[in-house]
Short mmCIF file of C-alpha atoms in Angstrom, two decimals:
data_model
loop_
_atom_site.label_atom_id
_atom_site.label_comp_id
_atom_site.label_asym_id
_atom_site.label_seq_id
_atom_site.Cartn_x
_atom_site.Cartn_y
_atom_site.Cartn_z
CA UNK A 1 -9.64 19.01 -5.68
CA UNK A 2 -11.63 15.87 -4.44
CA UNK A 3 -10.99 14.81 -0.79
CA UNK A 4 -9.06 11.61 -0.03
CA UNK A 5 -11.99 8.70 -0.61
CA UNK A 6 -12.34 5.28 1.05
CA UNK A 7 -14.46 2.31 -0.26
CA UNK A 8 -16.25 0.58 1.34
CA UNK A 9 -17.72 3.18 4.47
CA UNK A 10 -18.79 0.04 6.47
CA UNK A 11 -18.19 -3.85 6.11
CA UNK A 12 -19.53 -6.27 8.19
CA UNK A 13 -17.65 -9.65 8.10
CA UNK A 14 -17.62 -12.55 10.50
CA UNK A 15 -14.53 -14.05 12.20
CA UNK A 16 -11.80 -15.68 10.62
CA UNK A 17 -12.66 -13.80 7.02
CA UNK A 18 -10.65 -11.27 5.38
CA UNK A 19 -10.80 -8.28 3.88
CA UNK A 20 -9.51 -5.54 1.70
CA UNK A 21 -10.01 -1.76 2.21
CA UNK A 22 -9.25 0.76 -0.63
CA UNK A 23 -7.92 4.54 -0.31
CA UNK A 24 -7.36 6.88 -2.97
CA UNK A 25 -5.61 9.95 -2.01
CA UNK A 26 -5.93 13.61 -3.27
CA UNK A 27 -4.56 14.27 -6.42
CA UNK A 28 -1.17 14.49 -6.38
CA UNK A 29 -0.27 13.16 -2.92
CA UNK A 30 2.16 10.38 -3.13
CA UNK A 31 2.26 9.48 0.81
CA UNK A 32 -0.85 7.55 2.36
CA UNK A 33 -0.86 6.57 5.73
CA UNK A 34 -3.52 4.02 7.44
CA UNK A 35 -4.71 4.60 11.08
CA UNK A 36 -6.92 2.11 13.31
CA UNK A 37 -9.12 4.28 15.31
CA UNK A 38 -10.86 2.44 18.28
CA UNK A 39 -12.67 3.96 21.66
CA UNK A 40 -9.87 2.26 23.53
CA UNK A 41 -6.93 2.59 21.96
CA UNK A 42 -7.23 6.01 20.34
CA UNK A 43 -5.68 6.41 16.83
CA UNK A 44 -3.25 4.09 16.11
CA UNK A 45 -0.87 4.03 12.82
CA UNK A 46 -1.07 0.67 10.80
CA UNK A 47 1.58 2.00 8.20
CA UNK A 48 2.87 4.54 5.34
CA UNK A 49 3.41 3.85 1.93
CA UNK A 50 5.15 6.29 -0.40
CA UNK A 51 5.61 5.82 -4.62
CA UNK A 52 4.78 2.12 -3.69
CA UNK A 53 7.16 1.66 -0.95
CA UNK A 54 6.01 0.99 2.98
CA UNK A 55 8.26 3.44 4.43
CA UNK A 56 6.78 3.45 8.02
CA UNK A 57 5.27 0.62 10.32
CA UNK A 58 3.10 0.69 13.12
CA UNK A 59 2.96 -2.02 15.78
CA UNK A 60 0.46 -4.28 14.12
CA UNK A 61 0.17 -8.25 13.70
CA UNK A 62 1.86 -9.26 10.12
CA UNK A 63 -2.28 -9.93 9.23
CA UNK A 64 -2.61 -6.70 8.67
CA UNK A 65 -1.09 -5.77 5.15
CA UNK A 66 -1.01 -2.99 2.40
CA UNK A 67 0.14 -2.22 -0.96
CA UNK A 68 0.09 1.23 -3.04
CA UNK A 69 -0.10 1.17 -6.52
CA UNK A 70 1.46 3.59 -8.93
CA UNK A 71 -1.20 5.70 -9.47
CA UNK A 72 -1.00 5.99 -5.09
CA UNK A 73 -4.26 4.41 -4.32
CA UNK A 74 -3.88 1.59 -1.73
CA UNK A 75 -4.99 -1.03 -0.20
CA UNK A 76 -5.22 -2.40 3.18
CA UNK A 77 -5.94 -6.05 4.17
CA UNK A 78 -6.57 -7.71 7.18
CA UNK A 79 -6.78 -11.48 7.33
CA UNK A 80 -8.21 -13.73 9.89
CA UNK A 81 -10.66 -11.05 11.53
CA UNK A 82 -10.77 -10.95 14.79
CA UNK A 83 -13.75 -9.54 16.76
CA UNK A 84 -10.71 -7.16 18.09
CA UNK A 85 -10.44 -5.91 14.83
CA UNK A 86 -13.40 -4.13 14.15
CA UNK A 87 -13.06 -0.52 14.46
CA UNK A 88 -12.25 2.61 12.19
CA UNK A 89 -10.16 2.70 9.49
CA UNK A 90 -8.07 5.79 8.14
CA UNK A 91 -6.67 6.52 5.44
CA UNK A 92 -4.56 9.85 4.95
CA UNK A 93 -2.65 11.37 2.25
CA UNK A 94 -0.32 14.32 2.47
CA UNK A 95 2.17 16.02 0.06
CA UNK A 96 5.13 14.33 1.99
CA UNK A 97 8.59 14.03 -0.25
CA UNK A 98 10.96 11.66 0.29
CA UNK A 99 12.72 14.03 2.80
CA UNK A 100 9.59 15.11 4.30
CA UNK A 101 6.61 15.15 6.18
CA UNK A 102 3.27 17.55 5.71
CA UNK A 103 0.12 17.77 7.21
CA UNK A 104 -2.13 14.71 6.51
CA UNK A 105 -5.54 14.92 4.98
CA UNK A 106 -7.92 11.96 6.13
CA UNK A 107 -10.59 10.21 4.51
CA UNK A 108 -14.24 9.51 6.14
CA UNK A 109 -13.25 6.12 7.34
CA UNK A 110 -14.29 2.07 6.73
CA UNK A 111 -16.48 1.49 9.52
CA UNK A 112 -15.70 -2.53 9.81
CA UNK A 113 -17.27 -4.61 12.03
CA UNK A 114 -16.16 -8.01 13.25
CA UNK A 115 -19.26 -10.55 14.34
CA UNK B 1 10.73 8.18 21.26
CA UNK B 2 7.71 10.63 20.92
CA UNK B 3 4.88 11.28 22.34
CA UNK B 4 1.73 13.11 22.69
CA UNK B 5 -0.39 14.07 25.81
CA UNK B 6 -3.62 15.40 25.81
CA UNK B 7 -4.19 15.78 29.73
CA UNK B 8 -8.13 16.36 29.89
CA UNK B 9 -10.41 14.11 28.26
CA UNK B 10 -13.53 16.72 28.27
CA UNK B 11 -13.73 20.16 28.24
CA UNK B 12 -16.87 22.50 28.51
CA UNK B 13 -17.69 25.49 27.97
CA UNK B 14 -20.29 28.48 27.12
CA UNK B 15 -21.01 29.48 24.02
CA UNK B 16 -18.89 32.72 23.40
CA UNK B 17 -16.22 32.24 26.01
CA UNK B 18 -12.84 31.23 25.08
CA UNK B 19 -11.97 27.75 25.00
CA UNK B 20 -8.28 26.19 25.23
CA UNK B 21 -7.91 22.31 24.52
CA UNK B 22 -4.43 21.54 25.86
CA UNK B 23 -1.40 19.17 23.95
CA UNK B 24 2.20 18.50 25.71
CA UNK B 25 4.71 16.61 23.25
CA UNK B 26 7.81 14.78 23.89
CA UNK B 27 10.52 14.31 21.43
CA UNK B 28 13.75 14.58 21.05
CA UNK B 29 14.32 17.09 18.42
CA UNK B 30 12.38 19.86 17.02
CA UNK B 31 8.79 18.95 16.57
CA UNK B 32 6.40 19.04 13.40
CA UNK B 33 2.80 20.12 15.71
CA UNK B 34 -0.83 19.54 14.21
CA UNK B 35 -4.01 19.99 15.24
CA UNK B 36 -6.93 18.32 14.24
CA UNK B 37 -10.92 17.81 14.30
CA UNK B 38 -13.19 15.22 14.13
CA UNK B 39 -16.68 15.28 13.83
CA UNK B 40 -19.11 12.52 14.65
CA UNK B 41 -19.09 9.54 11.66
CA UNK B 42 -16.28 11.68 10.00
CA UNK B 43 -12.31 11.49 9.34
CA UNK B 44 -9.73 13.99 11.12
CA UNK B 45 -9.66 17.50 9.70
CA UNK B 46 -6.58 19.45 9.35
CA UNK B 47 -6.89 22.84 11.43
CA UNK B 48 -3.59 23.83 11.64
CA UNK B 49 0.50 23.14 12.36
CA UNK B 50 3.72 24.44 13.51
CA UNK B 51 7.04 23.60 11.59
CA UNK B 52 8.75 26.78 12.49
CA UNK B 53 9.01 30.33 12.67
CA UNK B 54 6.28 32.40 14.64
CA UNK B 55 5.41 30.52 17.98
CA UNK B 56 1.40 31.55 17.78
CA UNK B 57 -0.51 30.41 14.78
CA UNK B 58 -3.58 30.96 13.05
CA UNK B 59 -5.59 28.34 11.28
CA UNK B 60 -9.12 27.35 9.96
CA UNK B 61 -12.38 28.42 11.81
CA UNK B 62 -11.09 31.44 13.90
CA UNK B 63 -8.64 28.25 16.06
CA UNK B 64 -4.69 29.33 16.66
CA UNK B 65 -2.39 27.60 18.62
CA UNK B 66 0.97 28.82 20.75
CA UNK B 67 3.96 26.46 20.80
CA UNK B 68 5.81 26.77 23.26
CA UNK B 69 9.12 25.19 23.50
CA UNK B 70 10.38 25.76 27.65
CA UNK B 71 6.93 24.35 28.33
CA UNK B 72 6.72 21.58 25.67
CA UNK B 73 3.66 22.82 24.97
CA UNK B 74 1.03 23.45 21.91
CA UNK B 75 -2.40 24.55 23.45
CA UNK B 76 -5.43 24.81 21.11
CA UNK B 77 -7.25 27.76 21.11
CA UNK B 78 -9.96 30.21 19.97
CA UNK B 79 -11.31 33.34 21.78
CA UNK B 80 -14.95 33.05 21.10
CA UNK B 81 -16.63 29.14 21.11
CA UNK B 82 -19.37 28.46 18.87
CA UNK B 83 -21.81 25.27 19.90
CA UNK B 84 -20.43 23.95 16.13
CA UNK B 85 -17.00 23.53 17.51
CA UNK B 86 -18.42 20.41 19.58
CA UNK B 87 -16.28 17.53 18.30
CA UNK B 88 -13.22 15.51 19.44
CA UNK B 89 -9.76 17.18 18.82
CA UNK B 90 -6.57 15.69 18.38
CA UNK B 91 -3.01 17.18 19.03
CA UNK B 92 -0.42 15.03 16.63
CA UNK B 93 3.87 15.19 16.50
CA UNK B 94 6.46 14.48 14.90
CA UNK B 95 10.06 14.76 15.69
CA UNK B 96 11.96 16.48 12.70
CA UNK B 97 15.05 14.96 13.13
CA UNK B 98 13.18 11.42 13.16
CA UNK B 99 14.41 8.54 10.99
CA UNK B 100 11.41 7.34 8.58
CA UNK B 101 10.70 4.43 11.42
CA UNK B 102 8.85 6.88 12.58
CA UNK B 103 5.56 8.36 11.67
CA UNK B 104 3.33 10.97 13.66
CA UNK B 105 1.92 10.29 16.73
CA UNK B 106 -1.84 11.46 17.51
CA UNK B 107 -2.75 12.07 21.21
CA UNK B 108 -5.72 10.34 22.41
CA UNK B 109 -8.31 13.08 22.17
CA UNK B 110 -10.11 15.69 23.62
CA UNK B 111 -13.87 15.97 23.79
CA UNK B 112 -15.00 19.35 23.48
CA UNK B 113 -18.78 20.42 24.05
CA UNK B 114 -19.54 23.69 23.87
CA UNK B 115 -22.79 24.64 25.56
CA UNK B 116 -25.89 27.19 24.07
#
């Protein structure tokens, strides 16, 4: 099976812009997550989305945004960059239900960077 | 709440020695454990998890792992290091009994180097 794919690997956008991310998960895996991974803060969960629902929220300004479509590929957005905002982006998908939770298998990354 | 601690930042050690990267947990029902790897300018690889049942176990690259519960504790390990190991490992929970506010929670990372 192909691995969990992110487009694009690295943006570079200047303050104030927005943009969109894009995750499709392995085949068959309903549940993507999104993670913010920075040297400082660690890995930090954005949110969930499962058969098009956001089912779990991380502690994140209401700029940052996502949607899952029905085929489960999603979408992140993040409006009005901030040079805070540049950092690693993951995307994971697992075989979750909606009762439960398995392992979670990440993408490379968006490498964005905020100027 | 739950939470994840990963109390050394580096470890190092020889080529062919053992190596143990250490994870403490906190939560406040049974916990869902995972380990995982990341290699430079890569995403998090799945090595291995607990759920239940046997309290040491075995997962990709010759790595296993022993939960314990007295000790809230879920040490990485593998008895013989290989310089290719080198690469930032994170310990991740999640409480079982959890409502679906909650997702897992990674710790923040252990640098391993393992030295020729």
């Amino acid at each position: 099976k192909a691995g969990v794919t992110q487009t694009p690997r690295y943006l570079i956008k200047t303050r104030g812009q927005q943009v969109t991310l894009s995750c499709s998960p392995i085949s068959g895996h309903r549940s993507v997550s999104w993670y913010q991974q920075t040297p400082g803060q660690g890995l930090q969960f954005l949110f969930e989305y499962f058969s098009e629902t956001q089912r779990n929220k991380g502690n994140f300004p209401g700029r940052f945004s996502g949607r899952q479509f029905s085929n489960s590929r999603s979408e992140m957005n993040v409006s009005t960059l901030e040079l805070g905002d540049s950092a690693l982006y993951l995307c994971a998908s697992s075989l979750a239900t909606a009762s439960s939770y398995n392992e979670q298998f990440f993408g490379p990354g968006t490498r964005l960077t905020v100027l | 709440a739950q939470s994840v601690a990963q109390p050394e930042d580096q470890v190092n050690v020889a080529e062919g020695n053992p190596l143990t990267v250490k994870c403490t947990y906190s939560v406040s029902g049974n916990p869902y454990l995972f380990w995982y790897v990341q290699y430079p300018n890569r995403g998090l690889q799945f090595l291995l998890k607990y759920i239940t049942g046997d309290n040491l176990v075995k997962g990709s690259y010759g790595f296993e792992a022993e939960f314990n519960k007295s000790q809230t504790s879920f040490h990485l390990k593998k008895p013989s290091a290989l310089v290719s190991d080198s690469a930032l490992y994170f310990c991740a929970v999640r409480d079982m009994g959890a409502n679906y506010g909650q997702n897992f929670v990674f710790g923040p990372g252990t640098r391993l180097s393992v030295l020729p």
